PDB file of C-alpha atoms in Angstrom:
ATOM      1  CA  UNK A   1     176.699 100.505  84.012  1.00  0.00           C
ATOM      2  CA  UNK A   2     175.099 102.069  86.679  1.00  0.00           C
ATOM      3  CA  UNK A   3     172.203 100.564  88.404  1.00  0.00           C
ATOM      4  CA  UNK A   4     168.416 101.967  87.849  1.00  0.00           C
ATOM      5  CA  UNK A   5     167.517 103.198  91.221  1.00  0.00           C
ATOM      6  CA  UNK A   6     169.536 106.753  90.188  1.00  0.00           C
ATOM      7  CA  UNK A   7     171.418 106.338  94.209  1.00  0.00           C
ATOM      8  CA  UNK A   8     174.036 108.915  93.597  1.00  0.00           C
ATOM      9  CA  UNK A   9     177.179 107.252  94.775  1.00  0.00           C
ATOM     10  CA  UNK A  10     176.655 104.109  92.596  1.00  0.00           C
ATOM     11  CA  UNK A  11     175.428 106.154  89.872  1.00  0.00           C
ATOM     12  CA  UNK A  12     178.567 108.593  90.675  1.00  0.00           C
ATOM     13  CA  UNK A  13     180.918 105.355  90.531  1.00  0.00           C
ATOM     14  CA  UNK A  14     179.791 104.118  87.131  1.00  0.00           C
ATOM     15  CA  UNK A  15     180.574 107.732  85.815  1.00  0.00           C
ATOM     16  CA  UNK A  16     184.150 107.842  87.130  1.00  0.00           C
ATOM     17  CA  UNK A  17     185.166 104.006  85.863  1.00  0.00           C
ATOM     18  CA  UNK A  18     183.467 105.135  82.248  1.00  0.00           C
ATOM     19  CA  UNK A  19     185.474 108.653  82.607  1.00  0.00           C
ATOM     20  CA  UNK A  20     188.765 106.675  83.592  1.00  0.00           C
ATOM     21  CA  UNK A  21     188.145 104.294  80.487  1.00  0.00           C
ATOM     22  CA  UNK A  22     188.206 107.018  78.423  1.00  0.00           C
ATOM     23  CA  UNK A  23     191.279 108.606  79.480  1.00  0.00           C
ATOM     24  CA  UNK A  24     193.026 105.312  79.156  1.00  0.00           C
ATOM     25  CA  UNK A  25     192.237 104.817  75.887  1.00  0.00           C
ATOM     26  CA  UNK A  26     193.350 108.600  74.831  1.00  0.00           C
ATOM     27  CA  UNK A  27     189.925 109.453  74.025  1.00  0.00           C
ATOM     28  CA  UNK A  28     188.680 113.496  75.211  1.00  0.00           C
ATOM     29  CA  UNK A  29     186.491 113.968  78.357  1.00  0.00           C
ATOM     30  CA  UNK A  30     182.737 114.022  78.254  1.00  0.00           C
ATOM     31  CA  UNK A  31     181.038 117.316  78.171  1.00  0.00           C
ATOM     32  CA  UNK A  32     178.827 118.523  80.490  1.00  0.00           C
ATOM     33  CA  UNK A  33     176.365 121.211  80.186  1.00  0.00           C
ATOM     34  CA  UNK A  34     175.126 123.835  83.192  1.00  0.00           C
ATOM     35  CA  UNK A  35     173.186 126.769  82.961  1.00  0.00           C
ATOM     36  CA  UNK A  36     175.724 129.309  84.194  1.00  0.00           C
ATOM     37  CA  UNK A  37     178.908 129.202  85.974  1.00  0.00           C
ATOM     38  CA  UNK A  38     177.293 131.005  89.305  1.00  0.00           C
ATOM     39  CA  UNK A  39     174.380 128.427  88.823  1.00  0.00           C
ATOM     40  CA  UNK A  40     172.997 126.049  91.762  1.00  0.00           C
ATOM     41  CA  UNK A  41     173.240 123.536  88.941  1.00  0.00           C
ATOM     42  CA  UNK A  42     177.297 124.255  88.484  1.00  0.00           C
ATOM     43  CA  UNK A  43     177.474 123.833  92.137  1.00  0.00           C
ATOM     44  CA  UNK A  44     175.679 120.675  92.824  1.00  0.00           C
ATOM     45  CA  UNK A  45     177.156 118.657  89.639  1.00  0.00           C
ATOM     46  CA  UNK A  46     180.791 119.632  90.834  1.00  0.00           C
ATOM     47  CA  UNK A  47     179.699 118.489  94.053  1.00  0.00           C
ATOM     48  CA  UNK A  48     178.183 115.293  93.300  1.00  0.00           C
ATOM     49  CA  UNK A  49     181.395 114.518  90.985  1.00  0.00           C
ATOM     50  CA  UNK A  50     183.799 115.503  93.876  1.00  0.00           C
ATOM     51  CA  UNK A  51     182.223 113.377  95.751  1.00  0.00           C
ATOM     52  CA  UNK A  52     182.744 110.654  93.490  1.00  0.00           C
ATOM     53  CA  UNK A  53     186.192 111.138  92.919  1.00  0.00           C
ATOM     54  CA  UNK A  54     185.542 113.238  89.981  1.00  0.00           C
ATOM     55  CA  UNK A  55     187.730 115.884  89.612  1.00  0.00           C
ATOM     56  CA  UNK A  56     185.122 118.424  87.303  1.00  0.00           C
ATOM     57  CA  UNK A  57     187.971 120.574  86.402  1.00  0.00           C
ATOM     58  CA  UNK A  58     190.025 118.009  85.045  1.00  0.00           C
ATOM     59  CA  UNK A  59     187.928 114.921  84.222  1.00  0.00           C
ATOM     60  CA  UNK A  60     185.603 116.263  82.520  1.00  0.00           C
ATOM     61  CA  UNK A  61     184.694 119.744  80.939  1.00  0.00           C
ATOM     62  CA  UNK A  62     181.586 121.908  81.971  1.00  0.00           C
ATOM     63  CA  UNK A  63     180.461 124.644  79.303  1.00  0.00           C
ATOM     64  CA  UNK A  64     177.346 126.685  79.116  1.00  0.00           C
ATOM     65  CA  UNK A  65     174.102 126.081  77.158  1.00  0.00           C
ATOM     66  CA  UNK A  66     170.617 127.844  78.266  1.00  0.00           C
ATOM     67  CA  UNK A  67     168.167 124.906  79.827  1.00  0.00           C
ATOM     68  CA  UNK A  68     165.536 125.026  76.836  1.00  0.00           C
ATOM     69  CA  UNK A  69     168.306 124.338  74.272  1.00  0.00           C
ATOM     70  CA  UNK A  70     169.827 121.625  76.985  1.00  0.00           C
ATOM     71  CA  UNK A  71     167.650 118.330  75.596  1.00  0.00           C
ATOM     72  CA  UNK A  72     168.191 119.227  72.087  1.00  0.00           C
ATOM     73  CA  UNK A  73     172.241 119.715  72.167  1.00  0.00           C
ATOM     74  CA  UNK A  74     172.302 116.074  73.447  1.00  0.00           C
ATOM     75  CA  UNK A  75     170.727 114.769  70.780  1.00  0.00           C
ATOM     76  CA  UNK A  76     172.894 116.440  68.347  1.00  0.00           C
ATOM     77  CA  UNK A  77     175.690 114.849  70.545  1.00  0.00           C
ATOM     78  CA  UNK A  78     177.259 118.567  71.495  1.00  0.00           C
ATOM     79  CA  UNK A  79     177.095 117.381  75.213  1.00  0.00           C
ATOM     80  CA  UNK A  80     177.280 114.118  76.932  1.00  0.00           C
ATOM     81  CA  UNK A  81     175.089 115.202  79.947  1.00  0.00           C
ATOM     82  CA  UNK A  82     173.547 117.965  81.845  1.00  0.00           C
ATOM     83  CA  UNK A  83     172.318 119.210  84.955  1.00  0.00           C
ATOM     84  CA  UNK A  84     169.260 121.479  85.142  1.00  0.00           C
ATOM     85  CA  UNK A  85     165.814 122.046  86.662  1.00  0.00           C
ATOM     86  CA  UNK A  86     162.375 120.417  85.299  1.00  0.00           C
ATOM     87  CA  UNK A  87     161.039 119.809  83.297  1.00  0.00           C
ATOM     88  CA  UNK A  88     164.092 119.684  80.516  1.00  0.00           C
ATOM     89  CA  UNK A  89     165.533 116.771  82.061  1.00  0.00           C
ATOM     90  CA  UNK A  90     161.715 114.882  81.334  1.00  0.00           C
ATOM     91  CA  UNK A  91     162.232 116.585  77.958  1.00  0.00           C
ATOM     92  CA  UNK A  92     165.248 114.429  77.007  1.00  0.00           C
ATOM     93  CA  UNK A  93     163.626 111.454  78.280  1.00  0.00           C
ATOM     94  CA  UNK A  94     160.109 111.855  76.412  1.00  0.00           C
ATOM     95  CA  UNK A  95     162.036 112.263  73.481  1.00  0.00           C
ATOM     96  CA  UNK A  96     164.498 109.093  73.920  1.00  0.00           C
ATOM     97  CA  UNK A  97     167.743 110.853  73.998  1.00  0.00           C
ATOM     98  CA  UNK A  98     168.426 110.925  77.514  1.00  0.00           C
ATOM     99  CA  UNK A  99     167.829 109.288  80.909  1.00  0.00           C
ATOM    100  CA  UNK A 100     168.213 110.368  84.172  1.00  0.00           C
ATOM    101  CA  UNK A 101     171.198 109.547  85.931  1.00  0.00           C
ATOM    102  CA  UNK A 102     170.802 110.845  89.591  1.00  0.00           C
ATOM    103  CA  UNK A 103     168.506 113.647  91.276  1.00  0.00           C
ATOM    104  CA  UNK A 104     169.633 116.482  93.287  1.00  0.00           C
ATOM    105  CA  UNK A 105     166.279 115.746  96.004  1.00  0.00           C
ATOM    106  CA  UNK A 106     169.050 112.424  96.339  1.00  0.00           C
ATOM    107  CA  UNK A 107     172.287 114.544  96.876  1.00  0.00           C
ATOM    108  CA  UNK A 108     170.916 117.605  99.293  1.00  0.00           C
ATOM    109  CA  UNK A 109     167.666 117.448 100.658  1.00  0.00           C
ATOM    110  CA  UNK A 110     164.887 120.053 100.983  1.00  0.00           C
ATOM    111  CA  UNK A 111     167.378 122.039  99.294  1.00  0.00           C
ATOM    112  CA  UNK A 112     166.756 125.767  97.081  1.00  0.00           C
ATOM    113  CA  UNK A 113     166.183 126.031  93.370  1.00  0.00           C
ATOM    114  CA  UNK A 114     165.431 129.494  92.364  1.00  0.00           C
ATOM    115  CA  UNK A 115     165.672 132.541  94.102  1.00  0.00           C
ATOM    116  CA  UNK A 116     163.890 136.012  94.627  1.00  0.00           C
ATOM    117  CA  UNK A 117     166.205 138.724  95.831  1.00  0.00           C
ATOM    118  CA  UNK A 118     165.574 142.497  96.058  1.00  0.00           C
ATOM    119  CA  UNK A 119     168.420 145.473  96.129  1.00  0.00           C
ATOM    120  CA  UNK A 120     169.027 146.293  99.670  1.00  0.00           C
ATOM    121  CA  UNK A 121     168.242 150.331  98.995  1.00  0.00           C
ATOM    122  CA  UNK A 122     165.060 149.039  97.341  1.00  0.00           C
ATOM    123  CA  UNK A 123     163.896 146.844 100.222  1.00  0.00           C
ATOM    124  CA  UNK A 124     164.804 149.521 102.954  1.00  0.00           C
ATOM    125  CA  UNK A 125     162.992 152.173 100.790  1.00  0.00           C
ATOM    126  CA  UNK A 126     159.453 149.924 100.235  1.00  0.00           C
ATOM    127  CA  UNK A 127     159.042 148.033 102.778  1.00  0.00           C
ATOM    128  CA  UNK A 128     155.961 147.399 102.953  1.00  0.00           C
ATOM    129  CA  UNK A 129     156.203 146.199  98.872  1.00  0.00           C
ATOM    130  CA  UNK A 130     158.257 143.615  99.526  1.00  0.00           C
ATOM    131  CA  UNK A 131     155.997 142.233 102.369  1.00  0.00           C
ATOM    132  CA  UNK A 132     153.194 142.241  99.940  1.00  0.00           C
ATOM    133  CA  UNK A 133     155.486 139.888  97.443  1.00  0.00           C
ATOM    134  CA  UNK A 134     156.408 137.996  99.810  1.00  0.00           C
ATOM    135  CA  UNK A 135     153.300 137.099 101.370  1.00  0.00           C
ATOM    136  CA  UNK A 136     152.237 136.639  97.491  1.00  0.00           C
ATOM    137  CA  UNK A 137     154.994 134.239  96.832  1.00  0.00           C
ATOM    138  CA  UNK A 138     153.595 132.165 100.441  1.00  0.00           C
ATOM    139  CA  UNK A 139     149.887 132.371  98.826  1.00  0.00           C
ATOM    140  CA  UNK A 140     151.363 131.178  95.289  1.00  0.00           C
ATOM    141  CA  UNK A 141     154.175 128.421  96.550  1.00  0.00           C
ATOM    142  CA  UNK A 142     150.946 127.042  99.197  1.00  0.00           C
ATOM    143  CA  UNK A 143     148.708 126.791  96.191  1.00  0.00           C
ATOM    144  CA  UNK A 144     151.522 125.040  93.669  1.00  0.00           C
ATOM    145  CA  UNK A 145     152.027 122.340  96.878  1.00  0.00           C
ATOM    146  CA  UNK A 146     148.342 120.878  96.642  1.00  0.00           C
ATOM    147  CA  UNK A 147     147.969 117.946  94.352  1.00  0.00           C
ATOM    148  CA  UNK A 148     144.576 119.763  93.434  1.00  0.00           C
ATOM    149  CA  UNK A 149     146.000 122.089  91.322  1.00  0.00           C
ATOM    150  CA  UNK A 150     148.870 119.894  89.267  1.00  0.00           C
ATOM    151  CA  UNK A 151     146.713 120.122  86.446  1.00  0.00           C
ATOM    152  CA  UNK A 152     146.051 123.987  85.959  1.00  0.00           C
ATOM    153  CA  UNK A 153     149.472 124.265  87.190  1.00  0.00           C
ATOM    154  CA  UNK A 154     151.158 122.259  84.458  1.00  0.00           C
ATOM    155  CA  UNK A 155     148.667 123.816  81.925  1.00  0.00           C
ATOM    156  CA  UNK A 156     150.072 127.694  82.929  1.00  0.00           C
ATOM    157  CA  UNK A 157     153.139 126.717  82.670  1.00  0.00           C
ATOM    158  CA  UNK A 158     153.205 124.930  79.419  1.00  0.00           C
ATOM    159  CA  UNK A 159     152.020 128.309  77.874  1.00  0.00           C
ATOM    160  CA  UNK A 160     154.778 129.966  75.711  1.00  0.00           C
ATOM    161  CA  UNK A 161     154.764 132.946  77.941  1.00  0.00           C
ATOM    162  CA  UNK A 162     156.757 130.827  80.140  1.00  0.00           C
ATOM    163  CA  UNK A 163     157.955 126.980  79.738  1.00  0.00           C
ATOM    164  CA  UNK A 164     156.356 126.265  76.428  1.00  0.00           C
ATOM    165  CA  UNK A 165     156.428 122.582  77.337  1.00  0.00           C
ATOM    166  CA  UNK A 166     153.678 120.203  77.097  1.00  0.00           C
ATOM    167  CA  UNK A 167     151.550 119.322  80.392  1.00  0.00           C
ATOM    168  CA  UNK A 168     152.618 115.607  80.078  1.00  0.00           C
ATOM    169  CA  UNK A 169     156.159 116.816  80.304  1.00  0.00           C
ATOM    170  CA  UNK A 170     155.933 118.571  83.143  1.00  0.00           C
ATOM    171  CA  UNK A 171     153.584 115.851  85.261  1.00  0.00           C
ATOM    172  CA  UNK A 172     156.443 113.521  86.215  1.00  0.00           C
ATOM    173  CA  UNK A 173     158.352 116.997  88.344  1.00  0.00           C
ATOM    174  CA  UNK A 174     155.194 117.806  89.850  1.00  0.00           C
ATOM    175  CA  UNK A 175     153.784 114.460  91.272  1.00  0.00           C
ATOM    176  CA  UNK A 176     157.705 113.347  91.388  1.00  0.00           C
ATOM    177  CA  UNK A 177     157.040 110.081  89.666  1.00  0.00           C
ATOM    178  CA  UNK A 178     160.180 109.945  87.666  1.00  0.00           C
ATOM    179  CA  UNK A 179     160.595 108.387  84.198  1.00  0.00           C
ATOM    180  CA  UNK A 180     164.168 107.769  84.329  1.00  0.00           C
ATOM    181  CA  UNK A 181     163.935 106.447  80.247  1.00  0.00           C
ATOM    182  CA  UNK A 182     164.156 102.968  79.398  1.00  0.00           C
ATOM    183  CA  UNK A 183     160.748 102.023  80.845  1.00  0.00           C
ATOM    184  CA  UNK A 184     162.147 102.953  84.285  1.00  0.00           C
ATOM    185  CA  UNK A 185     159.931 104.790  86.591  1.00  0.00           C
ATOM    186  CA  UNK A 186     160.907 105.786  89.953  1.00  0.00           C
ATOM    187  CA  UNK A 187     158.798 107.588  92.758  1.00  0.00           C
ATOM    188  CA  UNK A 188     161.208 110.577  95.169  1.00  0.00           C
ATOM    189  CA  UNK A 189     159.932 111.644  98.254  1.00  0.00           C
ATOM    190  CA  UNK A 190     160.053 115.660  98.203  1.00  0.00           C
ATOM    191  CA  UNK A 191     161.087 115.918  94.355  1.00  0.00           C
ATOM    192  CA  UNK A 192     158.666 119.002  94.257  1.00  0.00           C
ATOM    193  CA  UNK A 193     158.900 121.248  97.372  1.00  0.00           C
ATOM    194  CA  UNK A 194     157.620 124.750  96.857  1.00  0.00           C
ATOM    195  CA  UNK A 195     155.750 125.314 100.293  1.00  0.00           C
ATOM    196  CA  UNK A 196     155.919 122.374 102.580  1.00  0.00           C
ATOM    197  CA  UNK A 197     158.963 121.869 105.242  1.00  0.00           C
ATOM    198  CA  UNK A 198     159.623 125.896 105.304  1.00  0.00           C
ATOM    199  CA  UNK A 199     160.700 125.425 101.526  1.00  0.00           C
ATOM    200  CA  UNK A 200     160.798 129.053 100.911  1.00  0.00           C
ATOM    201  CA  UNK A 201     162.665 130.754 104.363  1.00  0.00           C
ATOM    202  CA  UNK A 202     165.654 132.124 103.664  1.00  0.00           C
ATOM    203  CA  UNK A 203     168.500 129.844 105.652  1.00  0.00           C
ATOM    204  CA  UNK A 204     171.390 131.328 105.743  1.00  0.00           C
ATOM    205  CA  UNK A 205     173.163 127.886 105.879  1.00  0.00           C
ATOM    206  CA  UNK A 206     171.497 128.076 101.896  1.00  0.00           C
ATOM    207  CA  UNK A 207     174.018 131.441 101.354  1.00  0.00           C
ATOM    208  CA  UNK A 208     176.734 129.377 103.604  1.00  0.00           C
ATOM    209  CA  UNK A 209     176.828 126.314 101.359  1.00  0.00           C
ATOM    210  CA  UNK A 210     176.801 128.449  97.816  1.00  0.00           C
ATOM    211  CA  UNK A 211     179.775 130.604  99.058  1.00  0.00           C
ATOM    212  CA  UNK A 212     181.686 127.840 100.375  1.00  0.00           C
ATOM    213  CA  UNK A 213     181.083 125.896  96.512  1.00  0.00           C
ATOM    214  CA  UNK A 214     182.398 129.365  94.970  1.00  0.00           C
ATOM    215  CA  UNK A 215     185.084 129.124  97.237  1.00  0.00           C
ATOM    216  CA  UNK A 216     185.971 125.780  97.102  1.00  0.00           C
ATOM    217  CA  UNK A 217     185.817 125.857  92.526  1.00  0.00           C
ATOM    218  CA  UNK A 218     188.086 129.278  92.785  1.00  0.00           C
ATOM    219  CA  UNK A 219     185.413 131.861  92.025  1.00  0.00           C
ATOM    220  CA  UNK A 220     185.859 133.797  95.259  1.00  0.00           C
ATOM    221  CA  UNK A 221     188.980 134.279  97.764  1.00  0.00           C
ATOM    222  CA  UNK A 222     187.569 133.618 101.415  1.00  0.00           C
ATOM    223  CA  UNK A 223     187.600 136.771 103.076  1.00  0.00           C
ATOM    224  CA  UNK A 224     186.044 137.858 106.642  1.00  0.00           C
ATOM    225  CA  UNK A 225     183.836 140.109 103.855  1.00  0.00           C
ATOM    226  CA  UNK A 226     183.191 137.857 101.426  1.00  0.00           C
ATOM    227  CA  UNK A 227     181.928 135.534 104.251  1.00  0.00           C
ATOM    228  CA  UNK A 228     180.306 138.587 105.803  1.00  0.00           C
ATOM    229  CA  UNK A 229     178.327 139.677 102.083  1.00  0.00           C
ATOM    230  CA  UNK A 230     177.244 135.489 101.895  1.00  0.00           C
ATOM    231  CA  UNK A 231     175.481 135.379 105.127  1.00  0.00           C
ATOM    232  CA  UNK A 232     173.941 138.957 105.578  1.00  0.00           C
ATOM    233  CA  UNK A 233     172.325 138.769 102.180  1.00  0.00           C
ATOM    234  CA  UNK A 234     169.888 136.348 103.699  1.00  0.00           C
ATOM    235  CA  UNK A 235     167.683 138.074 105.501  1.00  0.00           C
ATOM    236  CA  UNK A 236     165.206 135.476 107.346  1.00  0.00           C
ATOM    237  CA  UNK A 237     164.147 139.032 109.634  1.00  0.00           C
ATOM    238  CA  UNK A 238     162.386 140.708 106.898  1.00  0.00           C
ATOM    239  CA  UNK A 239     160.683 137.175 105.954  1.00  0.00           C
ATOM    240  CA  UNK A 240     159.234 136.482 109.410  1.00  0.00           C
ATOM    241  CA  UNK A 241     158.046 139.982 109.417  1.00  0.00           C
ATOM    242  CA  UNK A 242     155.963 140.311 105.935  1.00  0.00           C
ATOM    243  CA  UNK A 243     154.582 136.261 107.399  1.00  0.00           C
ATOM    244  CA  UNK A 244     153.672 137.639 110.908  1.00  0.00           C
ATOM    245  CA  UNK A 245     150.301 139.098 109.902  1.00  0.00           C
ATOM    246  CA  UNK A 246     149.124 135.657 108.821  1.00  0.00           C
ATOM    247  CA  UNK A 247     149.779 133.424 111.946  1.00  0.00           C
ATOM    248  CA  UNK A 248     152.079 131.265 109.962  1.00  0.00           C
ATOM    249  CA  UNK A 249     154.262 128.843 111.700  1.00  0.00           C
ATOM    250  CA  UNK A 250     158.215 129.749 110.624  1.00  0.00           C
ATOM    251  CA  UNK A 251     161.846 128.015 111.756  1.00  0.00           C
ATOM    252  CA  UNK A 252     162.896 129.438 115.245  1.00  0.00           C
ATOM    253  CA  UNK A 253     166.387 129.384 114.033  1.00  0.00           C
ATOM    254  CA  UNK A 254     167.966 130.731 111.073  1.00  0.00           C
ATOM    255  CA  UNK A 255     170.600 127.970 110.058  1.00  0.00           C
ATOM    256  CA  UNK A 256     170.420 124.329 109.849  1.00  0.00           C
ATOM    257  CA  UNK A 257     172.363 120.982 108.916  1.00  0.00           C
ATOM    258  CA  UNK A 258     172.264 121.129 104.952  1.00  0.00           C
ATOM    259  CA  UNK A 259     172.642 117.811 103.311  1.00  0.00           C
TER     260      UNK A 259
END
C-alpha cells in the first residue's frame, strides 16, 4: 500500500498498518534482515521504524544474514525485508523478488556508510602512514565522485575479488537513478556521496548519533565514559593534518546538525 515515491513516513505508515494487520489476525511478525547488530544498517532501520511507530523490538524481529546472501534469502521467503548497502538492494530488484521501499539518502542526509579506523597505539606510532592513507582514501573517494569514471568503477568492482556483481547492477547506486521494481524508476539527489560535501571528515556528531542509537536499543549504559570513548574516537585533528599539504578546503567545525 504504500505509494511509489519511497518518502519514508508514508512508506513507514503502510508498514505499520500491514504489521498491525498481522498481529490482529494472530499471524507472526515479519522478519527483517541487517548485517550485524552494531551495523549502521541496524541503526537506521530501528530508527526509521521508531519513527513510524514501529516498535523493532516488538513488532517485528531483526536477525542477521551477511549482505551477499541478503537478495537470495528473500526469495526463498526466510526474510520479509532488509536493509543494506548497494548494490544488493538493486540485486533483489533485477531479479524480481524485491523492491525498494525507502532510502536511507531520504531518512539522514549526507550521512556515513563505511568506515576506516586505525588502533590509537598504531596511529600515534606511524604517523606519517596514516597521513599517506588518508590522503589516498581523498585521491580514491575524489576519483569514485566523477561521473567519468562510473564505468571502470562499476567494472572493478564487479570483479570477484570484491562485489562479484554485474556492472548493470551496480549502475543504478552510482548515477542514483533508482529502479525501485515494478517499472518504477526514481532519481535521489546525493544517493552516492564518496567525496563531495566533506563526505569523508570525521564529524563527531557521526560518533554522537551511533552511540546515542546503541544507547537508545540497550547495547550500551550512558556513562560520562562511554560518551567520552564515542566522541574522542573521532579524530577530525589528525584528518585536517594528513589534508593540509594539499590545500584542500575542510569543515571549520567539527560537529553539525545530523538529519
Amino acid at each position: 500500500g504504500a505509494a511509489p515515491d519511497r518518502e519514508p513516513a508514508r512508506a513507514g505508515s503502510a508498514l505499520g498498518a500491514l504489521i498491525r494487520g498481522r498481529a490482529g489476525a494472530g499471524r507472526e511478525p515479519l522478519r527483517f534482515a541487517v548485517v550485524h547488530p552494531h551495523s549502521g544498517h541496524n541503526y537506521e532501520l530501528r530508527y526509521w521504524l521508531a519513527a513510524c511507530g514501529i516498535d523493532p523490538d516488538r513488532d517485528i524481529e531483526i536477525v542477521i544474514v551477511p549482505p551477499p546472501f541478503m537478495a537470495d534469502a528473500l526469495a526463498a521467503g526466510r526474510i520479509d525485508g532488509y536493509c543494506v548497502g548497494e548494490p544488493w538492494n538493486s540485486a533483489a530488484v533485477a531479479a524480481g523478488t524485491g523492491r525498494i521501499v525507502t532510502v536511507k539518502a531520504l531518512l539522514w542526509r549526507n550521512s556515513p556508510e563505511k568506515v576506516i579506523g586505525a588502533r590509537k597505539v598504531w596511529a600515534e606510532e606511524n604517523p606519517e602512514a596514516l597521513a599517506a592513507l588518508l590522503r589516498a582514501l581523498h585521491h580514491a573517494a575524489r576519483w569514485c565522485q566523477d561521473p567519468a569514471n562510473r564505468g571502470e568503477l562499476a567494472a572493478l568492482m564487479a570483479k570477484p575479488a570484491f562485489l562479484g556483481q554485474p556492472e548493470a547492477i551496480q549502475m543504478p547506486a552510482l548515477t542514483g537513478r533508482l529502479q525501485l521494481g515494478g517499472g518504477v524508476e526514481r532519481r535521489v539527489e546525493d544517493f552516492f556521496l564518496p567525496f563531495d560535501k566533506a563526505a569523508n571528515f570525521p564529524w563527531k556528531s557521526h560518533a554522537l548519533w551511533f552511540y546515542t542509537q546503541m544507547v537508545r536499543w540497550g547495547q550500551l549504559p550512558h556513562t560520562p565514559q562511554n560518551l567520552a570513548i564515542a566522541r574522542d574516537c573521532y579524530r577530525p585533528d589528525l584528518y585536517r593534518s594528513a589534508l593540509k599539504p594539499l590545500g584542500v578546503a575542510l569543515p571549520g567545525a567539527n560537529a553539525k546538525v545530523e538529519g
